[in-house]
Coordinates of C-alpha atoms and ligand atoms in Angstrom, one line a residue:
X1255 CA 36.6 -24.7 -86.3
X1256 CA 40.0 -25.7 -87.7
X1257 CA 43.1 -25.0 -86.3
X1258 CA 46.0 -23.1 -88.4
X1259 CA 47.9 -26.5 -88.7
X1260 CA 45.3 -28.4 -89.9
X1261 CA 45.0 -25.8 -92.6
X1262 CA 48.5 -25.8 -93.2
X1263 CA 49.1 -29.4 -93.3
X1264 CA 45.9 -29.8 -95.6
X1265 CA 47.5 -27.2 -98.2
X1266 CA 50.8 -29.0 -97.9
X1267 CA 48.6 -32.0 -99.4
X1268 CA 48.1 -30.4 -102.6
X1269 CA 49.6 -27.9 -104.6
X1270 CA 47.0 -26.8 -107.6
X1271 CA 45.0 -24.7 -105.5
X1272 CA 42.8 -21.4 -105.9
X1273 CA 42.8 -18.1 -103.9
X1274 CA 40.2 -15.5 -103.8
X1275 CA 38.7 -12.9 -101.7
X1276 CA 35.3 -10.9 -101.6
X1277 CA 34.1 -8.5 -103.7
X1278 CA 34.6 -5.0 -103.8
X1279 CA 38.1 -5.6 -102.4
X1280 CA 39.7 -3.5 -99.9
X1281 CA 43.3 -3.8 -98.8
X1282 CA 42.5 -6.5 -97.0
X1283 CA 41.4 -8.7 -99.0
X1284 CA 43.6 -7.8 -102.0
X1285 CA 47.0 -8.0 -99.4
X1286 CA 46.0 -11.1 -98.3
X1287 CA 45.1 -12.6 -101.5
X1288 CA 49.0 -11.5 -102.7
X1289 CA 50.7 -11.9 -99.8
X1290 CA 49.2 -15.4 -99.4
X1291 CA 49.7 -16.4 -103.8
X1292 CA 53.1 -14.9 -104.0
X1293 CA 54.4 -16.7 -101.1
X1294 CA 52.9 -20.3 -102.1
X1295 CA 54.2 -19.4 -105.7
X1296 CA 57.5 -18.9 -104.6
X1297 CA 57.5 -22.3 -102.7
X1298 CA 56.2 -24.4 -105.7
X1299 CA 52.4 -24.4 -105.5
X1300 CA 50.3 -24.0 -108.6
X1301 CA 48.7 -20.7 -108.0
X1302 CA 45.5 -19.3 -109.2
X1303 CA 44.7 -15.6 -107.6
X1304 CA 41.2 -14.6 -108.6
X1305 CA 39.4 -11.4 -107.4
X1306 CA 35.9 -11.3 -108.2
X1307 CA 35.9 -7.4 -108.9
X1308 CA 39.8 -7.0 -109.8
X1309 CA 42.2 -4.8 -107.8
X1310 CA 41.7 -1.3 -106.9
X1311 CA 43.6 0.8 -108.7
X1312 CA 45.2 2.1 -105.1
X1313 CA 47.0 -1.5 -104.9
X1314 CA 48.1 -1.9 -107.9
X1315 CA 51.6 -0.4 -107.2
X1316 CA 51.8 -4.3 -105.6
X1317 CA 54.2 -6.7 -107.3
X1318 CA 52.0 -9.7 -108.3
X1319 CA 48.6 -7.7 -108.9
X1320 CA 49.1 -8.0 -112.4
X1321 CA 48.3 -11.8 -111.8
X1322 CA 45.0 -11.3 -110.0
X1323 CA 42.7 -12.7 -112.5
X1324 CA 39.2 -11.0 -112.8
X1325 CA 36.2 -11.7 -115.1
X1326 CA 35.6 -15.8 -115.9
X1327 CA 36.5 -18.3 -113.2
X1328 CA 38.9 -20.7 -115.2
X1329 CA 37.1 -24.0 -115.8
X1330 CA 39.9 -26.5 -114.5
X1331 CA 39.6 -28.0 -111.1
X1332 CA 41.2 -27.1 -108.3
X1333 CA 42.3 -29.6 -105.4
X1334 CA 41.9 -26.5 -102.6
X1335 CA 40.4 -22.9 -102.8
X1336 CA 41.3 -20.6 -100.4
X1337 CA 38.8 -17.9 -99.7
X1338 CA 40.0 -15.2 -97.3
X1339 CA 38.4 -12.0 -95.6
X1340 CA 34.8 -13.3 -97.0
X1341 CA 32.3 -13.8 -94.1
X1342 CA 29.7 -15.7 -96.2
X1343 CA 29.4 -17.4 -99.6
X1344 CA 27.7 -13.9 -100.8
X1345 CA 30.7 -12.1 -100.1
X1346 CA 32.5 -13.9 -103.4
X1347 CA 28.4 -14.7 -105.0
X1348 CA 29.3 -14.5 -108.7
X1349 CA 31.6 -17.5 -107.9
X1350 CA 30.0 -19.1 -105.3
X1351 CA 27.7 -21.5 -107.0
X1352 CA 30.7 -22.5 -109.2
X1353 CA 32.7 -23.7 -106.4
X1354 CA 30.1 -25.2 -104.4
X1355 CA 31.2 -28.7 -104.8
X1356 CA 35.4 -27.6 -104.1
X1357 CA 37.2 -28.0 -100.5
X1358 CA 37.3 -24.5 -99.5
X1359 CA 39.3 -23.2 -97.1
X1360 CA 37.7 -20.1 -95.4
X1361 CA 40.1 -18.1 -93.4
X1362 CA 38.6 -14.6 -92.2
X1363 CA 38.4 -12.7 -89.0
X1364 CA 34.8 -11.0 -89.3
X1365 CA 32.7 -12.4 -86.3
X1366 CA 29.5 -13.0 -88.6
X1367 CA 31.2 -15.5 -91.0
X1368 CA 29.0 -18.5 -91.2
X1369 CA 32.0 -21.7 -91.5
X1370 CA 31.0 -22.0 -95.0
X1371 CA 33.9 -24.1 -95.7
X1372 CA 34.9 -27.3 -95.5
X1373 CA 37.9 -25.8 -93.6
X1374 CA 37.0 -22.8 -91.4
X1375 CA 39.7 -20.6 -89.4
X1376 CA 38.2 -17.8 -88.4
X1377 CA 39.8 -15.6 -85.3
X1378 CA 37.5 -12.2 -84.8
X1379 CA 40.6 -10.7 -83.0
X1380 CA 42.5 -10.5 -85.3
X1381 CA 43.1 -7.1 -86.5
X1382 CA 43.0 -8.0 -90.5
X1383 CA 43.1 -11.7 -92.7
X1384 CA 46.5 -10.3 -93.5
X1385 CA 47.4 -10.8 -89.7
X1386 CA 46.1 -15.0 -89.9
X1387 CA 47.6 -15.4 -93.1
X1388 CA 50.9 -14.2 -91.7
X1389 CA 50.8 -16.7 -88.8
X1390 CA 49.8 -19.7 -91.0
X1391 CA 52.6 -18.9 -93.3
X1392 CA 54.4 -19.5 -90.3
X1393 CA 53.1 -22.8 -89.3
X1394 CA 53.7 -23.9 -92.7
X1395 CA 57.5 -23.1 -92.4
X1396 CA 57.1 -20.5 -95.5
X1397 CA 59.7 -17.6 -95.7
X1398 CA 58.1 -14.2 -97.1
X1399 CA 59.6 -12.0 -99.9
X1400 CA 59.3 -8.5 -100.1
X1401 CA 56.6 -8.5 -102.4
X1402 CA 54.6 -10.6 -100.1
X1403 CA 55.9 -8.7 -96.9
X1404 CA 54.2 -5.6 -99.1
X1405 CA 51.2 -7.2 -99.3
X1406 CA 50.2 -8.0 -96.2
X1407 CA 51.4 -4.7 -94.5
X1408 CA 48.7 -3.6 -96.7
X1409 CA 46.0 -5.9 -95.5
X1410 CA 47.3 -5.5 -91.8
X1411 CA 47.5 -1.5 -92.5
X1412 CA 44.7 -0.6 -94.1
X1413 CA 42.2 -2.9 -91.5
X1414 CA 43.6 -0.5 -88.3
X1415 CA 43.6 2.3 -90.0
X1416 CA 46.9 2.7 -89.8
X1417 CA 47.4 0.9 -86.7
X1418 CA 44.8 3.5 -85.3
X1419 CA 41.3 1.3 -84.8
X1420 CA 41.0 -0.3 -81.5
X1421 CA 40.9 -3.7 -83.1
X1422 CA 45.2 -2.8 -83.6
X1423 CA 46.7 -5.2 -80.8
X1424 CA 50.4 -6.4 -79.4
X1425 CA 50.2 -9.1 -82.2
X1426 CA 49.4 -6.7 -85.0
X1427 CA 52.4 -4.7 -84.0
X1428 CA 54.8 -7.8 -83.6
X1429 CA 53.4 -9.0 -87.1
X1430 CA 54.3 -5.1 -89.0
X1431 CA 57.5 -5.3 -87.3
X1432 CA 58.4 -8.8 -88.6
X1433 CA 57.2 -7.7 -92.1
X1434 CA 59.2 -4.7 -91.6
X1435 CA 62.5 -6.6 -90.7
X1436 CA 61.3 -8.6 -94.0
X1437 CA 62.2 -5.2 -95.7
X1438 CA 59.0 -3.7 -96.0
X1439 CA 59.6 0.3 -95.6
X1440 CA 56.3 1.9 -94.5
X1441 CA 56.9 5.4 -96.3
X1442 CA 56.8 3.1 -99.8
X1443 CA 53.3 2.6 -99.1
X1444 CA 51.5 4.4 -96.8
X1445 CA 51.5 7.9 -99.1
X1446 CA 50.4 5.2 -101.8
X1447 CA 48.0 3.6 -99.9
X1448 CA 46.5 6.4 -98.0
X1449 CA 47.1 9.8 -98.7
X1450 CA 46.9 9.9 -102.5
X1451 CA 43.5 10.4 -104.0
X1452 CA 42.4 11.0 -107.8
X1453 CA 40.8 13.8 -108.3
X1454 CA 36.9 11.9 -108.8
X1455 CA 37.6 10.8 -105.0
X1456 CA 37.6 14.4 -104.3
X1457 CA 34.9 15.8 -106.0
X1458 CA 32.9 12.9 -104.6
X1459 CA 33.9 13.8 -101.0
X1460 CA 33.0 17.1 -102.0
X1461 CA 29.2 16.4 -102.7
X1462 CA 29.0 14.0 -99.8
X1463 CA 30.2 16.7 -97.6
X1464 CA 27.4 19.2 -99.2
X1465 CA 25.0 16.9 -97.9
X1466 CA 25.7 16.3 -94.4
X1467 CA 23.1 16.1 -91.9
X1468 CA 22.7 15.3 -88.2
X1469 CA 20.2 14.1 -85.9
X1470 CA 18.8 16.9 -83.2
X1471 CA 21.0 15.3 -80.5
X1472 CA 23.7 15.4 -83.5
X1473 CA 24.9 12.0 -81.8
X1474 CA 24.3 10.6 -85.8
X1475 CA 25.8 12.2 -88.8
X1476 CA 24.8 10.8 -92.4
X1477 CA 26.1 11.5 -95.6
X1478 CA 24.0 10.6 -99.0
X1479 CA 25.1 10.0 -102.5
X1480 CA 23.0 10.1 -105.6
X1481 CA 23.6 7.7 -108.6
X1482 CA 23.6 11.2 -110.5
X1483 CA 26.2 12.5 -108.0
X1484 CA 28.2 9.9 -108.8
X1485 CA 27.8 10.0 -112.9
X1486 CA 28.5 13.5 -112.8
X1487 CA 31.8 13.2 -110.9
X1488 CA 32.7 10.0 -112.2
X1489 CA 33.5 8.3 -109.2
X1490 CA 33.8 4.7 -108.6
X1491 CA 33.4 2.2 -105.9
X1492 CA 36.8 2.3 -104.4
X1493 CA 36.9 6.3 -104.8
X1494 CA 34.2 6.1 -101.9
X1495 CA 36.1 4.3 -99.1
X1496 CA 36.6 6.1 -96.3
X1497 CA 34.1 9.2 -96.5
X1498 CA 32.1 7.7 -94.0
X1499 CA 34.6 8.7 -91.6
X1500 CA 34.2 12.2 -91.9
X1501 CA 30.6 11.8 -90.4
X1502 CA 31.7 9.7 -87.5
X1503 CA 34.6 11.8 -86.6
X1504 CA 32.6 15.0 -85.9
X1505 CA 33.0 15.8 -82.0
X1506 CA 30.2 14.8 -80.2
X1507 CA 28.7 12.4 -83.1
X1508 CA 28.3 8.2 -81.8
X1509 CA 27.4 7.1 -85.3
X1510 CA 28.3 8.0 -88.9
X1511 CA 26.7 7.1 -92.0
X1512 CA 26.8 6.8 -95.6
X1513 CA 24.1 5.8 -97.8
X1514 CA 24.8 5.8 -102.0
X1515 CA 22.2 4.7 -104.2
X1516 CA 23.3 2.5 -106.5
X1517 CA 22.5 2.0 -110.3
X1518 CA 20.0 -1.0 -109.5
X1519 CA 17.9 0.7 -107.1
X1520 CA 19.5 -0.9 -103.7
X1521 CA 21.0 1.9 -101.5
X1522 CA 24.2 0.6 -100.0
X1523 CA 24.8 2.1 -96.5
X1524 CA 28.3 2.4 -94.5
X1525 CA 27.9 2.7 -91.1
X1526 CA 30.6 3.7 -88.8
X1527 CA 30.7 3.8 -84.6
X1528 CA 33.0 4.6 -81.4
X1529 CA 31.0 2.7 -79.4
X1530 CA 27.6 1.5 -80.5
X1531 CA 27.7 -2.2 -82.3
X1532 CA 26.6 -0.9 -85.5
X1533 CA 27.1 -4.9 -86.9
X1534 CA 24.4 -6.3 -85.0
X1535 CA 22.1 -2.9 -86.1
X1536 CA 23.7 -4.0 -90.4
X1537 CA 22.7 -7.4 -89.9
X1538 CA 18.8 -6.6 -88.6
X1539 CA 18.9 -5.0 -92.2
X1540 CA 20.2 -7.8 -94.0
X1541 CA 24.1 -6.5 -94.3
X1542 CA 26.9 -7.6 -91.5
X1543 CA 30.3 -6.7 -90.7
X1544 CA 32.2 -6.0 -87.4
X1545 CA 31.2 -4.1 -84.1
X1546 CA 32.6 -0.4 -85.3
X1547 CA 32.4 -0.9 -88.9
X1548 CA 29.7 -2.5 -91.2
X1549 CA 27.3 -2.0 -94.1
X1550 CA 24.3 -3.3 -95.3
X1551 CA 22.2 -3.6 -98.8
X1552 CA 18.6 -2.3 -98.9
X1553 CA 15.8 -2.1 -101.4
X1554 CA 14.1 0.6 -101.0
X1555 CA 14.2 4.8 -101.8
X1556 CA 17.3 7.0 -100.6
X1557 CA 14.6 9.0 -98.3
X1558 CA 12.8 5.6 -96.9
X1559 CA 16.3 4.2 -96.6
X1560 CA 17.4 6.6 -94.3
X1561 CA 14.2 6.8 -92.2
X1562 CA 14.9 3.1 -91.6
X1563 CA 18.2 3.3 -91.1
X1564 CA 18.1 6.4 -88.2
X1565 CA 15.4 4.4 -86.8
X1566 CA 17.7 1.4 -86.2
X1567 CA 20.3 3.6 -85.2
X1568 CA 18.4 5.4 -83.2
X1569 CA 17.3 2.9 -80.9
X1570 CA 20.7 1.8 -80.0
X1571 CA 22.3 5.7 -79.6
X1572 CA 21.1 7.5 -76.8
Ligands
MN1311 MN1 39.5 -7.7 -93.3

């Protein structure tokens, strides 16, 4: 592994470089992408931001969004690209092959990532990629605006829950309170951020609520979605994120689950923990992610699905 000056004195080498972050983007990924691009922007580096799946609608109140470019990877070269918050080349795949031959940077904290780059920083404590982008903004001597500040409170936010999930440490509280002192106020984007919800979010909370189920020693709770569930309320992706929650936060329940069929046949799964390391149990079914949060892919039907899933579960609950 690299350290964060290395990184930052290889980026100081070149300034026409590329930023992205995984697909279906969270806060993380998008706040670190921004908070990252506006800040080299600002200091005279030729910035590209690219998000393989665009930004949320939820983040889009960020200044700088509108610069996220989607769709197409532009054809020019670029000296350095950036990935951040992507534990493996799958994590950005539509672009992946296309920048197989660049010097990429890969800066993440999940602990599966695989040091795909030619550059590898990756720090499993800490709290979100917002948090090690903050402290190699640092190293590099780079002063953050407001709009970058936003960002990454964002990123930092959003992966601890609100400074909630036990992956929230003394660091991730000194970096909010520097990017607070940087004028970030938290009531201009928490409501934003977390509270809000279009109606489609709701009515697909709704059905995944309808369907909830338990295990006899109600120690699992899974939810299930149907692509037809899903048509019929219109929902998205990003209207989805966070219903898992509302199975694992049922007294007495170790493990919560969500499993949505998509329209290609896979059935995604969420899988959420107090204890249990539900990543190792995602990564026996081909998915990954961290010890109280991860998802995996699966080819199979909703019902089998499950049945595979509560077995794997199963074994590692008791
Ligand atoms: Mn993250």
């Amino acid at each position: 592994m690299n350290s964060l000056r290395e990184i930052a004195a290889e980026l100081k080498k070149n300034k026409r470089v590329l930023l992205t972050s995984h697909i279906l983007p969270d806060g993380d990924s998008i706040g670190s992408l921004l908070g990252l691009g506006l800040t080299l922007l600002n200091n005279g580096w030729d910035v590209t931001m690219y998000s393989v799946d665009g930004v949320p609608d939820r983040y889009k109140f960020l200044t700088g969004t509108e610069n996220i470019l989607t769709g197409k990877l532009p054809e020019q070269s670029f000296e350095k690209v950036v990935v951040l918050d992507s534990s493996d080349c799958l994590r950005i795949k539509p672009i992946c092959e296309q920048l197989r031959d660049s010097f990429i940077i890969n800066i993440d904290h999940h602990p599966t990532n695989s040091f795909y780059g030619k550059m590898n920083y990756v720090d499993a404590k800490a709290a979100a990629t917002g948090e090690i982008v903050y402290a190699l903004l640092e190293e590099m001597n780079l002063k953050l605006d407001l709009s970058a500040a936003s960002a990454l409170y964002v990123a930092i936010s959003t992966d601890t829950g609100s400074f909630k999930f036990e992956n929230t440490t003394a660091i991730t509280h000194q970096v909010a309170a520097r990017l607070l002192a940087a004028g970030v106020n938290p009531k201009d984007i928490t409501p934003l951020v977390f509270d809000l919800r279009p109606k489609q979010a709701v009515y697909i909370l709704r059905e995944a609520l309808m369907s909830l189920k338990f295990t006899p020693d109600e120690k699992i709770a899974w939810m299930t979605l149907t692509e037809k569930e899903m048509m019929n309320t219109t929902a998205r992706d990003e209207d989805l994120d966070g219903i898992v929650n509302y199975a694992k936060n049922i007294e007495g329940v170790e493990v919560g689950l969500l499993l949505r069929e998509k329209p290609d046949g896979t059935v995604k799964v969420a899988f959420r923990s107090h204890n249990v390391d539900v990543g190792s149990i995602a990564k026996t079914l081909g998915g990954g992610g961290h010890a109280r949060a991860a998802g995996c892919s699966m080819e199979c039907s909703l019902e089998n699905c499950l049945q595979k899933v509560l077995t794997a579960v199963g074994k590692e609950v008791q």
